[in-house]
mmCIF file of C-alpha atoms in Angstrom:
data_model
loop_
_atom_site.group_PDB
_atom_site.id
_atom_site.type_symbol
_atom_site.label_atom_id
_atom_site.label_comp_id
_atom_site.label_asym_id
_atom_site.label_seq_id
_atom_site.Cartn_x
_atom_site.Cartn_y
_atom_site.Cartn_z
ATOM 1 C CA MET A 1 27.671 -18.719 -3.193
ATOM 2 C CA GLY A 2 29.330 -21.852 -4.552
ATOM 3 C CA THR A 3 29.896 -23.233 -8.081
ATOM 4 C CA THR A 4 28.227 -26.613 -7.746
ATOM 5 C CA GLN A 5 26.664 -27.839 -10.885
ATOM 6 C CA LEU A 6 22.960 -28.903 -10.724
ATOM 7 C CA GLU A 7 22.412 -32.650 -10.697
ATOM 8 C CA THR A 8 19.576 -34.124 -12.783
ATOM 9 C CA VAL A 9 16.351 -34.053 -10.650
ATOM 10 C CA PRO A 10 12.727 -35.023 -11.347
ATOM 11 C CA GLU A 11 11.490 -31.511 -10.511
ATOM 12 C CA PRO A 12 11.994 -28.659 -12.969
ATOM 13 C CA LYS A 13 15.499 -27.364 -13.054
ATOM 14 C CA TYR A 14 14.474 -23.755 -12.203
ATOM 15 C CA TRP A 15 12.628 -25.058 -9.102
ATOM 16 C CA HIS A 16 15.627 -26.925 -7.869
ATOM 17 C CA LEU A 17 17.786 -23.871 -8.566
ATOM 18 C CA LYS A 18 15.294 -21.754 -6.563
ATOM 19 C CA THR A 19 15.896 -23.996 -3.506
ATOM 20 C CA VAL A 20 19.707 -23.752 -3.913
ATOM 21 C CA LEU A 21 19.558 -20.011 -4.279
ATOM 22 C CA SER A 22 17.272 -19.735 -1.360
ATOM 23 C CA GLU A 23 19.733 -21.584 0.961
ATOM 24 C CA ALA A 24 22.519 -19.286 -0.446
ATOM 25 C CA LEU A 25 20.506 -16.215 0.402
ATOM 26 C CA ASP A 26 20.284 -17.372 3.967
ATOM 27 C CA GLN A 27 23.916 -18.285 4.354
ATOM 28 C CA ASP A 28 25.886 -15.841 2.203
ATOM 29 C CA PHE A 29 23.976 -12.705 1.799
ATOM 30 C CA ALA A 30 22.648 -9.977 4.027
ATOM 31 C CA VAL A 31 19.327 -8.070 3.723
ATOM 32 C CA GLY A 32 19.678 -5.374 1.089
ATOM 33 C CA GLU A 33 22.785 -6.918 -0.465
ATOM 34 C CA VAL A 34 22.884 -6.813 -4.269
ATOM 35 C CA LEU A 35 23.198 -10.164 -6.082
ATOM 36 C CA PRO A 36 25.727 -10.766 -8.818
ATOM 37 C CA ASN A 37 24.391 -10.142 -12.369
ATOM 38 C CA GLU A 38 22.508 -12.870 -14.203
ATOM 39 C CA ARG A 39 25.412 -13.776 -16.424
ATOM 40 C CA GLU A 40 27.643 -14.500 -13.391
ATOM 41 C CA LEU A 41 24.926 -16.501 -11.589
ATOM 42 C CA ALA A 42 24.123 -18.524 -14.682
ATOM 43 C CA ALA A 43 27.795 -19.416 -15.070
ATOM 44 C CA ARG A 44 28.291 -20.344 -11.469
ATOM 45 C CA PHE A 45 25.369 -22.763 -11.517
ATOM 46 C CA GLY A 46 25.875 -24.081 -15.003
ATOM 47 C CA VAL A 47 22.338 -23.189 -16.120
ATOM 48 C CA ALA A 48 20.781 -21.155 -18.957
ATOM 49 C CA ARG A 49 19.896 -17.574 -18.214
ATOM 50 C CA ALA A 50 16.233 -18.302 -18.951
ATOM 51 C CA THR A 51 16.263 -20.931 -16.157
ATOM 52 C CA LEU A 52 17.954 -18.564 -13.775
ATOM 53 C CA ARG A 53 15.333 -15.945 -14.520
ATOM 54 C CA GLN A 54 12.580 -18.271 -13.717
ATOM 55 C CA ALA A 55 14.158 -19.117 -10.370
ATOM 56 C CA LEU A 56 14.755 -15.447 -9.593
ATOM 57 C CA GLU A 57 11.152 -14.545 -10.504
ATOM 58 C CA GLN A 58 9.874 -17.264 -8.246
ATOM 59 C CA LEU A 59 11.992 -15.995 -5.290
ATOM 60 C CA GLU A 60 10.847 -12.457 -5.956
ATOM 61 C CA LEU A 61 7.211 -13.639 -5.897
ATOM 62 C CA GLU A 62 7.916 -15.416 -2.561
ATOM 63 C CA GLY A 63 9.387 -12.260 -1.165
ATOM 64 C CA ARG A 64 12.987 -13.326 -1.021
ATOM 65 C CA LEU A 65 14.257 -10.952 -3.560
ATOM 66 C CA GLN A 66 13.417 -7.378 -4.725
ATOM 67 C CA ARG A 67 14.218 -5.784 -8.055
ATOM 68 C CA ARG A 68 15.085 -2.092 -7.468
ATOM 69 C CA ARG A 69 15.408 0.602 -10.153
ATOM 70 C CA GLY A 70 19.005 1.600 -10.687
ATOM 71 C CA VAL A 71 20.209 -0.899 -8.107
ATOM 72 C CA GLY A 72 19.488 -4.423 -9.357
ATOM 73 C CA THR A 73 18.317 -7.557 -7.556
ATOM 74 C CA THR A 74 18.671 -7.315 -3.791
ATOM 75 C CA VAL A 75 17.933 -9.610 -0.807
ATOM 76 C CA ALA A 76 14.519 -8.617 0.583
ATOM 77 C CA PRO A 77 13.833 -8.066 4.273
ATOM 78 C CA PRO A 78 11.283 -10.403 6.021
ATOM 79 C CA ARG A 79 7.738 -9.769 4.893
ATOM 80 C CA VAL A 80 5.577 -7.652 7.282
ATOM 81 C CA GLY A 81 2.366 -9.128 8.380
ATOM 82 C CA VAL A 82 -0.887 -7.342 7.506
ATOM 83 C CA ALA A 83 -3.842 -8.398 9.553
ATOM 84 C CA VAL A 84 -7.080 -8.134 7.554
ATOM 85 C CA GLY A 85 -10.260 -8.705 9.474
ATOM 86 C CA THR A 86 -13.923 -8.527 8.801
ATOM 87 C CA ALA A 87 -15.607 -7.746 11.975
ATOM 88 C CA GLY A 88 -14.565 -4.009 12.591
ATOM 89 C CA HIS A 89 -16.747 -1.261 11.346
ATOM 90 C CA SER A 90 -14.952 2.115 10.904
ATOM 91 C CA TRP A 91 -14.521 4.543 8.067
ATOM 92 C CA PRO A 92 -11.098 5.103 6.418
ATOM 93 C CA GLY A 93 -9.062 7.563 8.499
ATOM 94 C CA GLU A 94 -11.511 7.473 11.409
ATOM 95 C CA HIS A 95 -8.819 6.204 13.703
ATOM 96 C CA VAL A 96 -5.026 6.128 13.412
ATOM 97 C CA ASP A 97 -4.750 3.552 10.770
ATOM 98 C CA GLY A 98 -1.250 4.098 9.392
ATOM 99 C CA TRP A 99 -2.501 5.578 6.065
ATOM 100 C CA GLU A 100 -1.325 9.014 5.053
ATOM 101 C CA PRO A 101 -3.504 11.231 2.755
ATOM 102 C CA VAL A 102 -1.904 12.280 -0.487
ATOM 103 C CA ASP A 103 -4.462 13.880 -2.735
ATOM 104 C CA ALA A 104 -8.041 13.950 -3.758
ATOM 105 C CA ALA A 105 -9.665 14.753 -7.129
ATOM 106 C CA GLU A 106 -12.837 14.001 -9.119
ATOM 107 C CA THR A 107 -12.245 11.070 -11.603
ATOM 108 C CA VAL A 108 -14.039 8.587 -13.650
ATOM 109 C CA PRO A 109 -13.446 5.140 -12.009
ATOM 110 C CA SER A 110 -13.007 2.011 -13.920
ATOM 111 C CA ALA A 111 -15.960 -0.121 -14.953
ATOM 112 C CA ALA A 112 -15.201 -2.568 -12.175
ATOM 113 C CA VAL A 113 -15.137 0.143 -9.444
ATOM 114 C CA LEU A 114 -18.444 1.566 -10.908
ATOM 115 C CA LYS A 115 -20.009 -1.800 -10.597
ATOM 116 C CA LEU A 116 -18.991 -2.092 -6.956
ATOM 117 C CA LEU A 117 -20.230 1.384 -6.233
ATOM 118 C CA GLY A 118 -23.610 0.527 -7.789
ATOM 119 C CA THR A 119 -24.211 -2.622 -5.788
ATOM 120 C CA GLY A 120 -27.168 -2.189 -3.400
ATOM 121 C CA GLY A 121 -27.689 1.514 -4.135
ATOM 122 C CA GLY A 122 -28.834 4.090 -6.598
ATOM 123 C CA PHE A 123 -25.388 5.177 -7.804
ATOM 124 C CA ALA A 124 -25.458 6.643 -11.288
ATOM 125 C CA ALA A 125 -22.491 5.975 -13.731
ATOM 126 C CA ASP A 126 -22.257 9.715 -14.520
ATOM 127 C CA GLU A 127 -22.224 10.854 -10.888
ATOM 128 C CA PRO A 128 -19.044 12.677 -9.779
ATOM 129 C CA VAL A 129 -16.632 10.514 -7.773
ATOM 130 C CA HIS A 130 -14.054 11.831 -5.385
ATOM 131 C CA THR A 131 -10.864 9.661 -5.592
ATOM 132 C CA VAL A 132 -8.725 9.912 -2.453
ATOM 133 C CA ARG A 133 -5.185 8.644 -2.727
ATOM 134 C CA ARG A 134 -3.425 7.382 0.352
ATOM 135 C CA THR A 135 -0.157 5.637 1.095
ATOM 136 C CA ARG A 136 0.953 3.389 3.920
ATOM 137 C CA VAL A 137 4.443 3.504 5.232
ATOM 138 C CA THR A 138 6.270 1.161 7.730
ATOM 139 C CA GLN A 139 9.796 1.249 8.775
ATOM 140 C CA GLY A 140 10.461 4.076 6.400
ATOM 141 C CA GLN A 141 9.202 2.055 3.371
ATOM 142 C CA ALA A 142 5.971 2.487 1.351
ATOM 143 C CA VAL A 143 4.186 -0.868 1.559
ATOM 144 C CA ALA A 144 0.793 0.000 0.185
ATOM 145 C CA ALA A 145 -1.120 2.549 -1.935
ATOM 146 C CA GLU A 146 -4.912 3.080 -1.714
ATOM 147 C CA LEU A 147 -7.454 4.594 -3.924
ATOM 148 C CA LEU A 148 -10.687 5.362 -2.108
ATOM 149 C CA TYR A 149 -13.687 6.135 -4.299
ATOM 150 C CA VAL A 150 -16.384 8.300 -2.703
ATOM 151 C CA PRO A 151 -19.453 9.351 -4.705
ATOM 152 C CA ALA A 152 -20.369 12.961 -4.370
ATOM 153 C CA ALA A 153 -23.746 11.844 -2.913
ATOM 154 C CA SER A 154 -21.968 10.335 0.035
ATOM 155 C CA VAL A 155 -20.299 13.612 0.949
ATOM 156 C CA PRO A 156 -22.896 16.350 0.148
ATOM 157 C CA GLY A 157 -21.399 18.814 2.687
ATOM 158 C CA LEU A 158 -17.991 18.829 0.806
ATOM 159 C CA THR A 159 -17.352 22.189 -0.981
ATOM 160 C CA ALA A 160 -14.768 23.015 -3.626
ATOM 161 C CA ILE A 161 -13.701 26.135 -1.643
ATOM 162 C CA GLU A 162 -12.646 24.229 1.515
ATOM 163 C CA ALA A 163 -9.231 22.607 0.893
ATOM 164 C CA PRO A 164 -9.304 22.525 -2.897
ATOM 165 C CA ALA A 165 -6.351 20.130 -3.487
ATOM 166 C CA GLY A 166 -3.586 18.001 -1.919
ATOM 167 C CA PRO A 167 -3.694 16.201 1.455
ATOM 168 C CA ALA A 168 -6.018 18.732 2.976
ATOM 169 C CA ARG A 169 -8.641 17.955 0.267
ATOM 170 C CA ALA A 170 -8.180 14.273 0.851
ATOM 171 C CA ARG A 171 -8.723 14.756 4.649
ATOM 172 C CA ALA A 172 -11.879 16.940 3.951
ATOM 173 C CA VAL A 173 -13.372 14.101 1.893
ATOM 174 C CA LEU A 174 -12.655 11.678 4.721
ATOM 175 C CA ARG A 175 -14.046 13.867 7.297
ATOM 176 C CA GLU A 176 -17.345 14.298 5.481
ATOM 177 C CA LEU A 177 -17.505 10.544 4.863
ATOM 178 C CA GLN A 178 -17.185 9.897 8.589
ATOM 179 C CA ARG A 179 -20.325 11.867 9.223
ATOM 180 C CA LEU A 180 -22.338 9.021 7.815
ATOM 181 C CA VAL A 181 -23.533 5.992 9.804
ATOM 182 C CA LEU A 182 -21.516 2.980 8.736
ATOM 183 C CA GLU A 183 -23.737 -0.089 8.558
ATOM 184 C CA GLY A 184 -21.094 -2.618 7.466
ATOM 185 C CA GLN A 185 -18.260 -3.482 5.106
ATOM 186 C CA ASP A 186 -16.757 -6.388 3.234
ATOM 187 C CA ARG A 187 -13.373 -7.210 1.871
ATOM 188 C CA SER A 188 -11.942 -9.362 -0.782
ATOM 189 C CA VAL A 189 -8.214 -10.188 -1.518
ATOM 190 C CA GLU A 190 -6.632 -11.171 -4.763
ATOM 191 C CA LEU A 191 -3.244 -11.292 -6.516
ATOM 192 C CA GLY A 192 -2.734 -8.649 -9.119
ATOM 193 C CA SER A 193 -0.112 -6.749 -11.062
ATOM 194 C CA ALA A 194 1.159 -3.243 -10.209
ATOM 195 C CA ARG A 195 -0.167 -0.399 -12.333
ATOM 196 C CA ALA A 196 2.360 2.213 -13.477
ATOM 197 C CA ASP A 197 1.306 4.862 -10.879
ATOM 198 C CA ASP A 198 1.185 2.390 -7.955
ATOM 199 C CA ALA A 199 4.494 0.798 -9.058
ATOM 200 C CA LYS A 200 6.155 4.224 -8.925
ATOM 201 C CA GLU A 201 4.788 5.003 -5.505
ATOM 202 C CA LEU A 202 5.808 1.575 -4.010
ATOM 203 C CA ASP A 203 9.257 1.599 -5.698
ATOM 204 C CA ARG A 204 8.268 -1.502 -7.856
ATOM 205 C CA LEU A 205 8.388 -2.261 -11.554
ATOM 206 C CA PRO A 206 5.100 -2.012 -13.430
ATOM 207 C CA GLY A 207 3.444 -5.370 -13.672
ATOM 208 C CA ALA A 208 5.144 -6.613 -10.372
ATOM 209 C CA PRO A 209 2.989 -9.026 -8.350
ATOM 210 C CA VAL A 210 0.868 -7.093 -5.693
ATOM 211 C CA LEU A 211 -1.966 -8.005 -3.346
ATOM 212 C CA LEU A 212 -5.141 -6.137 -3.976
ATOM 213 C CA VAL A 213 -7.514 -5.586 -0.987
ATOM 214 C CA THR A 214 -10.942 -4.277 -2.120
ATOM 215 C CA THR A 215 -13.239 -2.964 0.625
ATOM 216 C CA ARG A 216 -16.779 -1.755 0.218
ATOM 217 C CA TYR A 217 -18.367 0.430 2.888
ATOM 218 C CA PHE A 218 -22.175 0.388 3.383
ATOM 219 C CA THR A 219 -24.748 2.680 4.829
ATOM 220 C CA ALA A 220 -28.469 2.197 4.902
ATOM 221 C CA ALA A 221 -28.720 3.717 1.538
ATOM 222 C CA GLY A 222 -26.326 1.310 -0.113
ATOM 223 C CA THR A 223 -22.669 1.409 -1.019
ATOM 224 C CA ALA A 224 -21.115 4.654 0.308
ATOM 225 C CA ALA A 225 -17.438 4.138 -0.754
ATOM 226 C CA VAL A 226 -15.007 1.591 -2.253
ATOM 227 C CA SER A 227 -11.319 1.224 -1.306
ATOM 228 C CA VAL A 228 -8.817 -0.463 -3.535
ATOM 229 C CA ALA A 229 -5.507 -0.909 -1.632
ATOM 230 C CA THR A 230 -2.421 -2.218 -3.391
ATOM 231 C CA TYR A 231 0.018 -4.051 -1.104
ATOM 232 C CA ARG A 232 3.601 -4.990 -2.157
ATOM 233 C CA ALA A 233 3.465 -8.777 -2.572
ATOM 234 C CA ASP A 234 7.198 -9.127 -1.908
ATOM 235 C CA THR A 235 7.114 -7.400 1.402
ATOM 236 C CA CYS A 236 3.680 -8.115 2.802
ATOM 237 C CA ARG A 237 1.830 -11.128 3.807
ATOM 238 C CA LEU A 238 -1.910 -10.970 4.766
ATOM 239 C CA THR A 239 -3.231 -12.702 7.854
ATOM 240 C CA PHE A 240 -6.892 -12.970 8.799
ATOM 241 C CA GLY A 241 -8.447 -12.514 12.172
ATOM 242 C CA ASP A 242 -11.428 -11.182 13.998
ATOM 243 C CA SER A 243 -10.165 -7.584 14.099
ATOM 244 C CA GLY A 244 -11.700 -5.246 11.420
ATOM 245 C CA ASP A 245 -8.668 -2.968 11.450
ATOM 246 C CA VAL A 246 -5.829 -3.434 9.000
ATOM 247 C CA GLU A 247 -2.786 -3.527 11.190
ATOM 248 C CA ILE A 248 0.911 -4.034 10.222
ATOM 249 C CA THR A 249 2.800 -6.151 12.553
ATOM 250 C CA HIS A 250 6.558 -7.099 12.436
ATOM 251 C CA GLU A 251 6.728 -10.868 12.807
ATOM 252 C CA PRO A 252 9.632 -12.926 11.645
ATOM 253 C CA ARG A 253 8.901 -15.073 8.619
ATOM 254 C CA VAL A 254 8.456 -18.708 9.201
ATOM 255 C CA ALA A 255 10.871 -20.698 7.073
ATOM 256 C CA SER A 256 9.113 -23.250 4.808
#
């Protein structure tokens, strides 16, 4: 990485610095390599550390850099493509979908989730809800965490005796859910911030940018389940197609 001072440009200085740093990442650094500390980088480019932080934050948001606990800022691998379709109709875990069950417990969902569960059906706010946690791993790295909310009324055959906790309990909830006839589903995608528990699971810092994919599953009676999947925004990019399955592909990133 060179020591060229930044020239006066009409665009914001941090944005020009981001471009310079991006070129340096391509030429001088390998994937996983740790960058010099902020003080050294700021001195090399003759900018204030605040300007440098803005550029680094933008590169992190674009998936070029990762901040790792106890390591520092490293060069990120290419993002993995995540195909998100709308035509497929299958329950979570019904086929090999790359998700690994972690646990299941009865919880009180947020107001936003309760609103989604109540859409189109007779769900009561005080009704028990089974919350299934699953993770998705690709190339040895956790790329997504999911919370699947299933009202007790959707899985009436579930008993507390069978698989009381852990992954077995999660699989039992999924198995009972799959007994229902799925009428349809819809998805929405938005940019969000990592909650503390998801951040820990995905090896991110709390508040880091993430992609939130919310899916509602419908039966003739109404909304039977709601999934909120949190994807790492620095390693995943979402693609949209006709397939209803969420599949992870390994395509090289197209340089902008």
